[in-house]
Amino acid sequence: MSASGCGCRYFSLWNSSLLAVFLALFSALYSFLDARLDQFYIFYPKHLHDLSQYTIKTYSEDTGSIINFIVAELQEKISEKYLSTEEEWVFNNASGAIGAMYSVYHSR
């Protein structure tokens, strides 16, 4: 038999089948984990939105009180291992806009 005979087609069919099985298993695992993604969240967007809206309404002009209230509220609801206990500020200058953020949570 020549090199382009039946053996090469079998090898190529075997590789294609193996690749198809791998992709099917990977797709199934990805779909399974993606459907349960919200179980891995520490913060929930609706809770953060409601908390920030209430806090801004209550302490509209006092930034220090806003930050203190939000941090205290999060410390009651969330384990302290996820929250920063020190005041850490991040200053940013991007495209001419200068801003500062108080870092409540950051991953390592």
Tab-separated table of N, CA and C in Angstrom:
chain	number	residue	atom	x	y	z
A	1	MET	N	0.837	-1.188	0.000
A	1	MET	CA	0.000	0.000	0.000
A	1	MET	C	0.872	1.238	0.000
A	2	SER	N	0.339	2.276	-0.583
A	2	SER	CA	1.082	3.532	-0.612
A	2	SER	C	0.844	4.303	0.681
A	3	ALA	N	1.628	5.372	0.849
A	3	ALA	CA	1.515	6.188	2.061
A	3	ALA	C	0.162	6.882	2.149
A	4	SER	N	-0.468	7.080	0.988
A	4	SER	CA	-1.773	7.750	0.996
A	4	SER	C	-2.918	6.749	1.041
A	5	GLY	N	-2.621	5.533	1.429
A	5	GLY	CA	-3.629	4.482	1.442
A	5	GLY	C	-4.544	4.556	2.646
A	6	CYS	N	-5.135	3.462	2.956
A	6	CYS	CA	-6.167	3.360	3.985
A	6	CYS	C	-5.657	3.724	5.382
A	7	GLY	N	-4.384	3.444	5.681
A	7	GLY	CA	-3.844	3.722	7.005
A	7	GLY	C	-3.918	5.189	7.385
A	8	CYS	N	-3.648	6.094	6.463
A	8	CYS	CA	-3.683	7.532	6.758
A	8	CYS	C	-5.103	8.005	7.009
A	9	ARG	N	-6.048	7.468	6.235
A	9	ARG	CA	-7.437	7.861	6.434
A	9	ARG	C	-7.931	7.405	7.801
A	10	TYR	N	-7.544	6.214	8.210
A	10	TYR	CA	-7.931	5.703	9.522
A	10	TYR	C	-7.351	6.582	10.621
A	11	PHE	N	-6.080	6.956	10.464
A	11	PHE	CA	-5.426	7.819	11.446
A	11	PHE	C	-6.136	9.167	11.513
A	12	SER	N	-6.460	9.729	10.394
A	12	SER	CA	-7.125	11.021	10.352
A	12	SER	C	-8.548	10.920	10.906
A	13	LEU	N	-9.251	9.841	10.620
A	13	LEU	CA	-10.589	9.641	11.153
A	13	LEU	C	-10.530	9.459	12.669
A	14	TRP	N	-9.516	8.743	13.151
A	14	TRP	CA	-9.328	8.546	14.594
A	14	TRP	C	-9.076	9.886	15.282
A	15	ASN	N	-8.207	10.705	14.711
A	15	ASN	CA	-7.920	12.028	15.295
A	15	ASN	C	-9.160	12.917	15.294
A	16	SER	N	-9.908	12.870	14.223
A	16	SER	CA	-11.126	13.685	14.138
A	16	SER	C	-12.150	13.245	15.178
A	17	SER	N	-12.281	11.943	15.357
A	17	SER	CA	-13.230	11.424	16.351
A	17	SER	C	-12.804	11.815	17.761
A	18	LEU	N	-11.518	11.688	18.035
A	18	LEU	CA	-10.999	12.055	19.348
A	18	LEU	C	-11.206	13.543	19.617
A	19	LEU	N	-10.955	14.365	18.620
A	19	LEU	CA	-11.159	15.805	18.752
A	19	LEU	C	-12.639	16.125	18.985
A	20	ALA	N	-13.523	15.445	18.275
A	20	ALA	CA	-14.962	15.677	18.436
A	20	ALA	C	-15.422	15.301	19.845
A	21	VAL	N	-14.932	14.184	20.376
A	21	VAL	CA	-15.295	13.766	21.730
A	21	VAL	C	-14.772	14.775	22.750
A	22	PHE	N	-13.532	15.219	22.578
A	22	PHE	CA	-12.952	16.208	23.486
A	22	PHE	C	-13.758	17.506	23.466
A	23	LEU	N	-14.104	17.991	22.281
A	23	LEU	CA	-14.877	19.232	22.177
A	23	LEU	C	-16.267	19.078	22.792
A	24	ALA	N	-16.878	17.919	22.619
A	24	ALA	CA	-18.198	17.686	23.211
A	24	ALA	C	-18.115	17.696	24.738
A	25	LEU	N	-17.102	17.030	25.299
A	25	LEU	CA	-16.937	17.013	26.752
A	25	LEU	C	-16.623	18.404	27.293
A	26	PHE	N	-15.750	19.125	26.599
A	26	PHE	CA	-15.400	20.479	27.020
A	26	PHE	C	-16.623	21.394	26.962
A	27	SER	N	-17.416	21.284	25.904
A	27	SER	CA	-18.626	22.108	25.773
A	27	SER	C	-19.627	21.797	26.876
A	28	ALA	N	-19.765	20.521	27.205
A	28	ALA	CA	-20.692	20.136	28.278
A	28	ALA	C	-20.229	20.694	29.621
A	29	LEU	N	-18.935	20.593	29.909
A	29	LEU	CA	-18.395	21.129	31.158
A	29	LEU	C	-18.560	22.645	31.220
A	30	TYR	N	-18.272	23.323	30.126
A	30	TYR	CA	-18.415	24.776	30.069
A	30	TYR	C	-19.867	25.187	30.317
A	31	SER	N	-20.808	24.507	29.664
A	31	SER	CA	-22.228	24.825	29.839
A	31	SER	C	-22.675	24.584	31.277
A	32	PHE	N	-22.210	23.497	31.870
A	32	PHE	CA	-22.559	23.172	33.253
A	32	PHE	C	-22.072	24.267	34.200
A	33	LEU	N	-20.807	24.672	34.073
A	33	LEU	CA	-20.253	25.699	34.963
A	33	LEU	C	-20.857	27.072	34.693
A	34	ASP	N	-21.108	27.385	33.431
A	34	ASP	CA	-21.676	28.683	33.085
A	34	ASP	C	-23.089	28.843	33.642
A	35	ALA	N	-23.849	27.757	33.687
A	35	ALA	CA	-25.210	27.815	34.226
A	35	ALA	C	-25.207	28.056	35.734
A	36	ARG	N	-24.105	27.759	36.399
A	36	ARG	CA	-24.012	27.916	37.852
A	36	ARG	C	-23.061	29.041	38.260
A	37	LEU	N	-22.787	29.937	37.357
A	37	LEU	CA	-21.822	31.008	37.601
A	37	LEU	C	-22.221	31.896	38.773
A	38	ASP	N	-23.503	32.170	38.922
A	38	ASP	CA	-23.936	33.063	40.003
A	38	ASP	C	-23.706	32.478	41.390
A	39	GLN	N	-23.457	31.183	41.498
A	39	GLN	CA	-23.154	30.580	42.799
A	39	GLN	C	-21.765	30.975	43.300
A	40	PHE	N	-20.926	31.492	42.409
A	40	PHE	CA	-19.565	31.856	42.771
A	40	PHE	C	-19.419	33.341	43.083
A	41	TYR	N	-20.493	34.121	42.969
A	41	TYR	CA	-20.425	35.556	43.224
A	41	TYR	C	-20.286	35.841	44.713
A	42	ILE	N	-19.531	36.860	45.030
A	42	ILE	CA	-19.446	37.350	46.403
A	42	ILE	C	-20.431	38.504	46.575
A	43	PHE	N	-20.481	39.370	45.596
A	43	PHE	CA	-21.387	40.514	45.612
A	43	PHE	C	-22.475	40.289	44.569
A	44	TYR	N	-23.677	40.711	44.880
A	44	TYR	CA	-24.786	40.585	43.943
A	44	TYR	C	-25.150	41.971	43.431
A	45	PRO	N	-25.241	42.147	42.121
A	45	PRO	CA	-25.483	43.475	41.549
A	45	PRO	C	-26.723	44.175	42.109
A	46	LYS	N	-27.823	43.459	42.281
A	46	LYS	CA	-29.045	44.107	42.794
A	46	LYS	C	-28.830	44.628	44.215
A	47	HIS	N	-28.185	43.839	45.062
A	47	HIS	CA	-27.918	44.279	46.437
A	47	HIS	C	-27.022	45.516	46.439
A	48	LEU	N	-25.966	45.509	45.633
A	48	LEU	CA	-25.067	46.669	45.580
A	48	LEU	C	-25.781	47.904	45.042
A	49	HIS	N	-26.630	47.707	44.041
A	49	HIS	CA	-27.369	48.835	43.476
A	49	HIS	C	-28.322	49.437	44.511
A	50	ASP	N	-29.087	48.574	45.176
A	50	ASP	CA	-30.024	49.066	46.200
A	50	ASP	C	-29.289	49.760	47.343
A	51	LEU	N	-28.183	49.173	47.774
A	51	LEU	CA	-27.389	49.759	48.855
A	51	LEU	C	-26.847	51.129	48.457
A	52	SER	N	-26.312	51.228	47.264
A	52	SER	CA	-25.741	52.515	46.836
A	52	SER	C	-26.827	53.570	46.649
A	53	GLN	N	-27.973	53.193	46.089
A	53	GLN	CA	-29.062	54.160	45.917
A	53	GLN	C	-29.570	54.677	47.262
A	54	TYR	N	-29.755	53.779	48.212
A	54	TYR	CA	-30.213	54.180	49.547
A	54	TYR	C	-29.182	55.095	50.215
A	55	THR	N	-27.912	54.725	50.114
A	55	THR	CA	-26.854	55.495	50.768
A	55	THR	C	-26.710	56.882	50.160
A	56	ILE	N	-26.775	56.965	48.846
A	56	ILE	CA	-26.663	58.271	48.183
A	56	ILE	C	-27.850	59.153	48.548
A	57	LYS	N	-29.029	58.556	48.634
A	57	LYS	CA	-30.210	59.319	49.025
A	57	LYS	C	-30.092	59.826	50.463
A	58	THR	N	-29.518	59.001	51.338
A	58	THR	CA	-29.417	59.357	52.753
A	58	THR	C	-28.296	60.352	53.024
A	59	TYR	N	-27.126	60.126	52.436
A	59	TYR	CA	-25.941	60.967	52.698
A	59	TYR	C	-25.493	61.650	51.411
A	60	SER	N	-26.347	62.376	50.759
A	60	SER	CA	-26.094	62.859	49.403
A	60	SER	C	-24.818	63.677	49.229
A	61	GLU	N	-24.443	64.490	50.165
A	61	GLU	CA	-23.283	65.368	49.981
A	61	GLU	C	-22.080	65.003	50.840
A	62	ASP	N	-22.149	63.958	51.606
A	62	ASP	CA	-21.067	63.604	52.525
A	62	ASP	C	-20.399	62.298	52.073
A	63	THR	N	-19.339	62.426	51.287
A	63	THR	CA	-18.665	61.260	50.716
A	63	THR	C	-18.125	60.328	51.789
A	64	GLY	N	-17.568	60.867	52.839
A	64	GLY	CA	-17.033	60.037	53.918
A	64	GLY	C	-18.098	59.167	54.561
A	65	SER	N	-19.275	59.745	54.793
A	65	SER	CA	-20.376	58.980	55.384
A	65	SER	C	-20.899	57.920	54.420
A	66	ILE	N	-20.918	58.243	53.142
A	66	ILE	CA	-21.345	57.264	52.131
A	66	ILE	C	-20.437	56.046	52.175
A	67	ILE	N	-19.140	56.294	52.161
A	67	ILE	CA	-18.174	55.191	52.163
A	67	ILE	C	-18.269	54.392	53.456
A	68	ASN	N	-18.308	55.083	54.583
A	68	ASN	CA	-18.387	54.386	55.871
A	68	ASN	C	-19.640	53.527	55.985
A	69	PHE	N	-20.777	54.047	55.516
A	69	PHE	CA	-22.025	53.290	55.600
A	69	PHE	C	-21.981	52.054	54.702
A	70	ILE	N	-21.495	52.225	53.475
A	70	ILE	CA	-21.428	51.086	52.545
A	70	ILE	C	-20.489	50.013	53.076
A	71	VAL	N	-19.320	50.411	53.558
A	71	VAL	CA	-18.363	49.432	54.091
A	71	VAL	C	-18.944	48.721	55.308
A	72	ALA	N	-19.579	49.458	56.212
A	72	ALA	CA	-20.176	48.837	57.403
A	72	ALA	C	-21.286	47.866	57.017
A	73	GLU	N	-22.103	48.257	56.062
A	73	GLU	CA	-23.198	47.386	55.609
A	73	GLU	C	-22.654	46.111	54.958
A	74	LEU	N	-21.628	46.248	54.144
A	74	LEU	CA	-21.040	45.068	53.501
A	74	LEU	C	-20.360	44.162	54.522
A	75	GLN	N	-19.751	44.748	55.543
A	75	GLN	CA	-19.105	43.927	56.573
A	75	GLN	C	-20.117	43.108	57.360
A	76	GLU	N	-21.341	43.607	57.490
A	76	GLU	CA	-22.388	42.839	58.172
A	76	GLU	C	-22.846	41.652	57.336
A	77	LYS	N	-22.894	41.823	56.021
A	77	LYS	CA	-23.469	40.809	55.145
A	77	LYS	C	-22.443	39.843	54.565
A	78	ILE	N	-21.194	40.278	54.466
A	78	ILE	CA	-20.177	39.499	53.765
A	78	ILE	C	-19.014	39.222	54.709
A	79	SER	N	-18.429	38.065	54.566
A	79	SER	CA	-17.286	37.684	55.400
A	79	SER	C	-16.163	38.707	55.266
A	80	GLU	N	-15.520	39.015	56.380
A	80	GLU	CA	-14.462	40.028	56.375
A	80	GLU	C	-13.233	39.598	55.587
A	81	LYS	N	-13.103	38.317	55.294
A	81	LYS	CA	-11.934	37.884	54.528
A	81	LYS	C	-11.979	38.407	53.093
A	82	TYR	N	-13.161	38.844	52.640
A	82	TYR	CA	-13.288	39.382	51.290
A	82	TYR	C	-13.188	40.896	51.241
A	83	LEU	N	-13.263	41.558	52.381
A	83	LEU	CA	-13.279	43.017	52.401
A	83	LEU	C	-11.973	43.568	52.955
A	84	SER	N	-11.578	44.696	52.426
A	84	SER	CA	-10.389	45.374	52.912
A	84	SER	C	-10.736	46.123	54.194
A	85	THR	N	-9.907	45.969	55.211
A	85	THR	CA	-10.158	46.669	56.472
A	85	THR	C	-9.385	47.983	56.551
A	86	GLU	N	-8.475	48.200	55.634
A	86	GLU	CA	-7.711	49.451	55.596
A	86	GLU	C	-8.322	50.375	54.554
A	87	GLU	N	-8.124	51.663	54.748
A	87	GLU	CA	-8.562	52.616	53.732
A	87	GLU	C	-7.536	52.618	52.616
A	88	GLU	N	-7.909	52.051	51.487
A	88	GLU	CA	-7.022	52.016	50.333
A	88	GLU	C	-7.681	52.794	49.202
A	89	TRP	N	-6.994	53.805	48.736
A	89	TRP	CA	-7.515	54.639	47.662
A	89	TRP	C	-6.713	54.391	46.399
A	90	VAL	N	-7.397	54.411	45.274
A	90	VAL	CA	-6.758	54.273	43.969
A	90	VAL	C	-7.001	55.581	43.228
A	91	PHE	N	-5.932	56.220	42.816
A	91	PHE	CA	-6.046	57.455	42.055
A	91	PHE	C	-5.791	57.149	40.589
A	92	ASN	N	-6.574	57.778	39.720
A	92	ASN	CA	-6.510	57.462	38.308
A	92	ASN	C	-6.508	58.746	37.487
A	93	ASN	N	-5.668	58.777	36.476
A	93	ASN	CA	-5.648	59.872	35.521
A	93	ASN	C	-5.661	59.248	34.134
A	94	ALA	N	-6.826	59.193	33.533
A	94	ALA	CA	-6.969	58.565	32.223
A	94	ALA	C	-7.638	59.543	31.264
A	95	SER	N	-6.985	59.819	30.170
A	95	SER	CA	-7.512	60.705	29.127
A	95	SER	C	-7.905	62.071	29.673
A	96	GLY	N	-7.135	62.568	30.603
A	96	GLY	CA	-7.381	63.895	31.139
A	96	GLY	C	-8.404	63.946	32.264
A	97	ALA	N	-9.038	62.831	32.557
A	97	ALA	CA	-10.011	62.794	33.659
A	97	ALA	C	-9.318	62.242	34.896
A	98	ILE	N	-9.411	62.962	35.981
A	98	ILE	CA	-8.771	62.531	37.218
A	98	ILE	C	-9.858	62.054	38.174
A	99	GLY	N	-9.612	60.914	38.793
A	99	GLY	CA	-10.597	60.380	39.724
A	99	GLY	C	-9.931	59.604	40.833
A	100	ALA	N	-10.681	59.316	41.855
A	100	ALA	CA	-10.189	58.523	42.976
A	100	ALA	C	-11.263	57.526	43.368
A	101	MET	N	-10.831	56.328	43.715
A	101	MET	CA	-11.763	55.283	44.138
A	101	MET	C	-11.290	54.698	45.455
A	102	TYR	N	-12.223	54.430	46.300
A	102	TYR	CA	-11.941	53.742	47.561
A	102	TYR	C	-12.097	52.252	47.287
A	103	SER	N	-11.063	51.481	47.526
A	103	SER	CA	-11.084	50.055	47.220
A	103	SER	C	-11.631	49.277	48.410
A	104	VAL	N	-12.842	48.757	48.259
A	104	VAL	CA	-13.477	47.968	49.308
A	104	VAL	C	-13.090	46.502	49.147
A	105	TYR	N	-13.008	46.054	47.900
A	105	TYR	CA	-12.676	44.661	47.616
A	105	TYR	C	-11.722	44.620	46.439
A	106	HIS	N	-10.708	43.782	46.522
A	106	HIS	CA	-9.836	43.525	45.383
A	106	HIS	C	-9.254	42.128	45.540
A	107	SER	N	-9.129	41.436	44.436
A	107	SER	CA	-8.590	40.072	44.508
A	107	SER	C	-7.078	40.127	44.433
A	108	ARG	N	-6.482	39.102	44.947
A	108	ARG	CA	-5.023	39.063	44.968
A	108	ARG	C	-4.490	38.187	43.892
